[in-house]
mmCIF file of C-alpha atoms in Angstrom:
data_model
loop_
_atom_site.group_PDB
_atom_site.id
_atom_site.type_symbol
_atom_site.label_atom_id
_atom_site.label_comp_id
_atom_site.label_asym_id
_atom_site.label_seq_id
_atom_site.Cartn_x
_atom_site.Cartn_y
_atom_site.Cartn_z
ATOM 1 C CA UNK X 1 171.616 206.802 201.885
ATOM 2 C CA UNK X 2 171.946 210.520 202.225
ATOM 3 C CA UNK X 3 174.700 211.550 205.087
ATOM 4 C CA UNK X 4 172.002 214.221 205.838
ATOM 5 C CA UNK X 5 167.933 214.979 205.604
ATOM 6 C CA UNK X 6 165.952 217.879 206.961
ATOM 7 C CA UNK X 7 161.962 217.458 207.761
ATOM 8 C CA UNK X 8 159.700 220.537 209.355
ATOM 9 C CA UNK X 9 157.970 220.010 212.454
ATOM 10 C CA UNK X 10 154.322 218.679 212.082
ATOM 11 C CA UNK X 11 155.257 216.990 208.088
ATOM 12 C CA UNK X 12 156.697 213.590 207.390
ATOM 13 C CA UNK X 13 159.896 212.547 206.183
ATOM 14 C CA UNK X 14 161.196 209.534 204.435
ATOM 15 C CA UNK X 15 164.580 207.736 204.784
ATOM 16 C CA UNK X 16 165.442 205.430 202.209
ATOM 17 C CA UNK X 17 168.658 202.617 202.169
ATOM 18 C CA UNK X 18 169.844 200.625 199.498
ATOM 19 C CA UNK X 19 170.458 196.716 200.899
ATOM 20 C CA UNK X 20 171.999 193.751 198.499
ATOM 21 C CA UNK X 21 172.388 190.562 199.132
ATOM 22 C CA UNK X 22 172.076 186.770 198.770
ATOM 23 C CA UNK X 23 169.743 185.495 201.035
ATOM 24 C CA UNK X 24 168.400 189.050 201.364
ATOM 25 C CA UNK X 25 169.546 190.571 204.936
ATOM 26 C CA UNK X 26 167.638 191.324 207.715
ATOM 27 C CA UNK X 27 166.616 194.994 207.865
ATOM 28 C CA UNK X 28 165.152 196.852 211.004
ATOM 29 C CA UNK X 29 166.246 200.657 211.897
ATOM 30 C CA UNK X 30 167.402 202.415 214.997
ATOM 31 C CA UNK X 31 167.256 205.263 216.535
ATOM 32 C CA UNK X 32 169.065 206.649 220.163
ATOM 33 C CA UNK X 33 170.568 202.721 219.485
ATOM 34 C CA UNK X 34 166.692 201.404 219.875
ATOM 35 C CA UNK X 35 164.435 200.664 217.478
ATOM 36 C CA UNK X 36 162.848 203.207 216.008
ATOM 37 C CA UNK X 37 159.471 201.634 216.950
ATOM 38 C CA UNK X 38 160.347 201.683 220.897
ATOM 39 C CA UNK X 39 160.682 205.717 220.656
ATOM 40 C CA UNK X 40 158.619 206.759 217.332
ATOM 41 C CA UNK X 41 155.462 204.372 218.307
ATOM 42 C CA UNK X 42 153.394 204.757 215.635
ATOM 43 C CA UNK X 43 154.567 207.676 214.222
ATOM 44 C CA UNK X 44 157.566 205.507 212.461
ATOM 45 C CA UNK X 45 156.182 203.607 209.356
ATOM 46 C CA UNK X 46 158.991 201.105 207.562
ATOM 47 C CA UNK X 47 157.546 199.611 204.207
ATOM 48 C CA UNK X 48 159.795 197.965 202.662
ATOM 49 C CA UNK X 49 162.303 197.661 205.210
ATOM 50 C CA UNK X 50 164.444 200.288 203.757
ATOM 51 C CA UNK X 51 162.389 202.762 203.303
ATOM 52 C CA UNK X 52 161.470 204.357 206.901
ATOM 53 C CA UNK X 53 158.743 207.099 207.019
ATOM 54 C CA UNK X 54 158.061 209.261 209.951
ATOM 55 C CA UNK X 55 154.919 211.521 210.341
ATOM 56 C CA UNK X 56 154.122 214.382 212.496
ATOM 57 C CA UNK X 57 157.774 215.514 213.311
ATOM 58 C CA UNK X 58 158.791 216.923 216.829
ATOM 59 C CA UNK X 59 161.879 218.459 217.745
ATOM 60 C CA UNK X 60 162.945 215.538 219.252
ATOM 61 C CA UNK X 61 163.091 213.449 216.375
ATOM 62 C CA UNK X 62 166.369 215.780 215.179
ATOM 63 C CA UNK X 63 169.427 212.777 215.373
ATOM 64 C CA UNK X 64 171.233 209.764 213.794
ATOM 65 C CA UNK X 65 168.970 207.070 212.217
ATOM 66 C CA UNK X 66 170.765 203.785 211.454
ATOM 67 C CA UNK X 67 169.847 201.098 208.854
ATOM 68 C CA UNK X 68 170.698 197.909 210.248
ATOM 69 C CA UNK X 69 171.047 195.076 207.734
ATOM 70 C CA UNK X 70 171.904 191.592 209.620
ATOM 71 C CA UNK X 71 172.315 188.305 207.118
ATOM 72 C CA UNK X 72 173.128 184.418 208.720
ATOM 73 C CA UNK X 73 177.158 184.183 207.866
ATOM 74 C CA UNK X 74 177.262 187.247 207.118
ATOM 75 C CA UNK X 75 178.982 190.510 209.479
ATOM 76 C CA UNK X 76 176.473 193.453 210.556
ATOM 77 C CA UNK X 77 176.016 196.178 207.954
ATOM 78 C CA UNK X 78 174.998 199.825 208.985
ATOM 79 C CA UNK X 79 174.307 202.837 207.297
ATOM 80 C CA UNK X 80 173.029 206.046 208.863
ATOM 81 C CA UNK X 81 171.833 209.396 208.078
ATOM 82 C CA UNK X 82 171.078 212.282 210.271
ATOM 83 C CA UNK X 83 167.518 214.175 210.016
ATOM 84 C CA UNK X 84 167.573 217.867 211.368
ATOM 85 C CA UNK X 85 163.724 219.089 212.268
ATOM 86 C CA UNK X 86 163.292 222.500 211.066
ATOM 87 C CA UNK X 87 160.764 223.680 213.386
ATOM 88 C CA UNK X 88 158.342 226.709 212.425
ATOM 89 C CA UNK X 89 159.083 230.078 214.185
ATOM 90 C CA UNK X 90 156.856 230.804 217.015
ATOM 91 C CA UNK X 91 157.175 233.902 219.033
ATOM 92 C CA UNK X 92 157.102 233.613 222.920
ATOM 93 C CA UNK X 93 157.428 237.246 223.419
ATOM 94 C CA UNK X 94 155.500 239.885 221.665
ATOM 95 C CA UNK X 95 155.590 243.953 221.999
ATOM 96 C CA UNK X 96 152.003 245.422 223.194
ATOM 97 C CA UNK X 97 149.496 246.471 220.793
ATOM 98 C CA UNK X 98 149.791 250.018 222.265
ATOM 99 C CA UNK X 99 151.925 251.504 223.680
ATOM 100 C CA UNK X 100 152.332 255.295 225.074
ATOM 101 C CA UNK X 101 155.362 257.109 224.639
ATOM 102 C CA UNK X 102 156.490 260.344 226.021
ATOM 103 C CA UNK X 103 158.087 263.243 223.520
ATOM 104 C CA UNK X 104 162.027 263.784 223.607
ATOM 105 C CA UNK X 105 161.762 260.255 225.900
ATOM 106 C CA UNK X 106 163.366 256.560 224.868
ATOM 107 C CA UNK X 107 160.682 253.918 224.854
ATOM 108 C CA UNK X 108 161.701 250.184 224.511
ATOM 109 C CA UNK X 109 159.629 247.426 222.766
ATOM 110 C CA UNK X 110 160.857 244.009 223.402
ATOM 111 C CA UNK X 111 159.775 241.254 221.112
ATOM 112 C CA UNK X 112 161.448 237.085 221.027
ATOM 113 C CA UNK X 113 160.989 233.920 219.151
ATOM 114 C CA UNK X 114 162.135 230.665 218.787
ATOM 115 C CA UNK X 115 162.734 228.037 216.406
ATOM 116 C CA UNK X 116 165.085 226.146 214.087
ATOM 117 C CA UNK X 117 167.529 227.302 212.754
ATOM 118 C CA UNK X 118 166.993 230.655 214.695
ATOM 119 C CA UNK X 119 164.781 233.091 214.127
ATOM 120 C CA UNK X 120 165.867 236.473 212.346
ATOM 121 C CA UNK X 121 163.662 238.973 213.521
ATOM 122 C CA UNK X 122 163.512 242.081 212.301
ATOM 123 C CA UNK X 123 162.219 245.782 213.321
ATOM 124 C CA UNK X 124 159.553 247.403 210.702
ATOM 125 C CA UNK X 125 158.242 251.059 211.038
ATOM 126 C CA UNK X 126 155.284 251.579 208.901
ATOM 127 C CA UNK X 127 156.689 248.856 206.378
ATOM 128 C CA UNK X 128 160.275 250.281 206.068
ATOM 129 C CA UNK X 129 162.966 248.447 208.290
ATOM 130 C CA UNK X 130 164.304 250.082 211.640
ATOM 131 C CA UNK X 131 168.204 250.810 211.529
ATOM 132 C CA UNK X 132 169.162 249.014 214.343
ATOM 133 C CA UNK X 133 172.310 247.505 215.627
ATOM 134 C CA UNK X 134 170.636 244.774 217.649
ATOM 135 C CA UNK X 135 167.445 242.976 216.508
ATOM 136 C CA UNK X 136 165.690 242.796 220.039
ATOM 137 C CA UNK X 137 164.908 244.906 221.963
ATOM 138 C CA UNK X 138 164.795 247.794 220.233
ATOM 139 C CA UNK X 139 164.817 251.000 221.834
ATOM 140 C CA UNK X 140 163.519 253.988 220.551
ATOM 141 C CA UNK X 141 165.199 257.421 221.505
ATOM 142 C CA UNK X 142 164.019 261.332 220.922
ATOM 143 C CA UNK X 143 160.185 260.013 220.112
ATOM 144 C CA UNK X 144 158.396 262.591 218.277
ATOM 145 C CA UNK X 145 156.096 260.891 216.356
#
């Protein structure tokens, strides 16, 4: 089993582990030490046992999942991998449409999003990049344009 998986919010993503043994062990996974069931519902799909599929990722699903293989006789095996959920970037603040700016003034445009990992955003002046030491906000000085 991989040590580490990534999925993007909204997709599915499988998790796969490799069990042996004579009688076959018992496999169930867990998740936040539950089953993945109690917290997944029926987003969490496990067919065979080792291979566990979960649809419509949410941020929430980022952590440790544990493949839990129990036999009679026989002591607890556990294997675990942990999924990150890349999540799409969304902006939660955007500059307005128009703005009016004074000559020889600064103006100030102010722009944020969020996601994971984090955003980059970047300034673009009729499709050339804005020097800038800072990525948001951006302030403007001496407009003249």
């Amino acid at each position: 089993m991989p040590s580490s998986t990534v999925g993007v919010e909204g997709r599915t993503a499988t998790i796969e582990c490799t069990v042996e043994g004579k009688p076959m062990p018992e496999v169930t996974w867990e998740f936040k030490n539950q089953p993945v069931g109690a917290i997944l519902g029926t987003r969490a799909r496990i067919d065979p046992p080792t291979r566990l599929t979960i649809h419509d990722l949410k941020p929430a699903d980022t952590g440790s999942y544990f493949c839990v293989a129990r036999a009679p006789g026989q002591e607890l095996v556990m294997d675990s991998t942990f999924l990150t959920v890349f999540t799409i970037p969304k902006f939660v603040h955007t500059p307005n449409k128009t703005v009016e700016a004074y000559e020889d003034r600064w103006i100030q445009f102010r722009c944020a999003a969020e996601g994971h990992p984090k955003p980059d955003v970047k300034w673009m002046h009729q499709g050339s990049p804005v020097p800038s030491k800072c990525s948001h906000p951006l302030a403007v000085g001496h407009v003249n344009e």
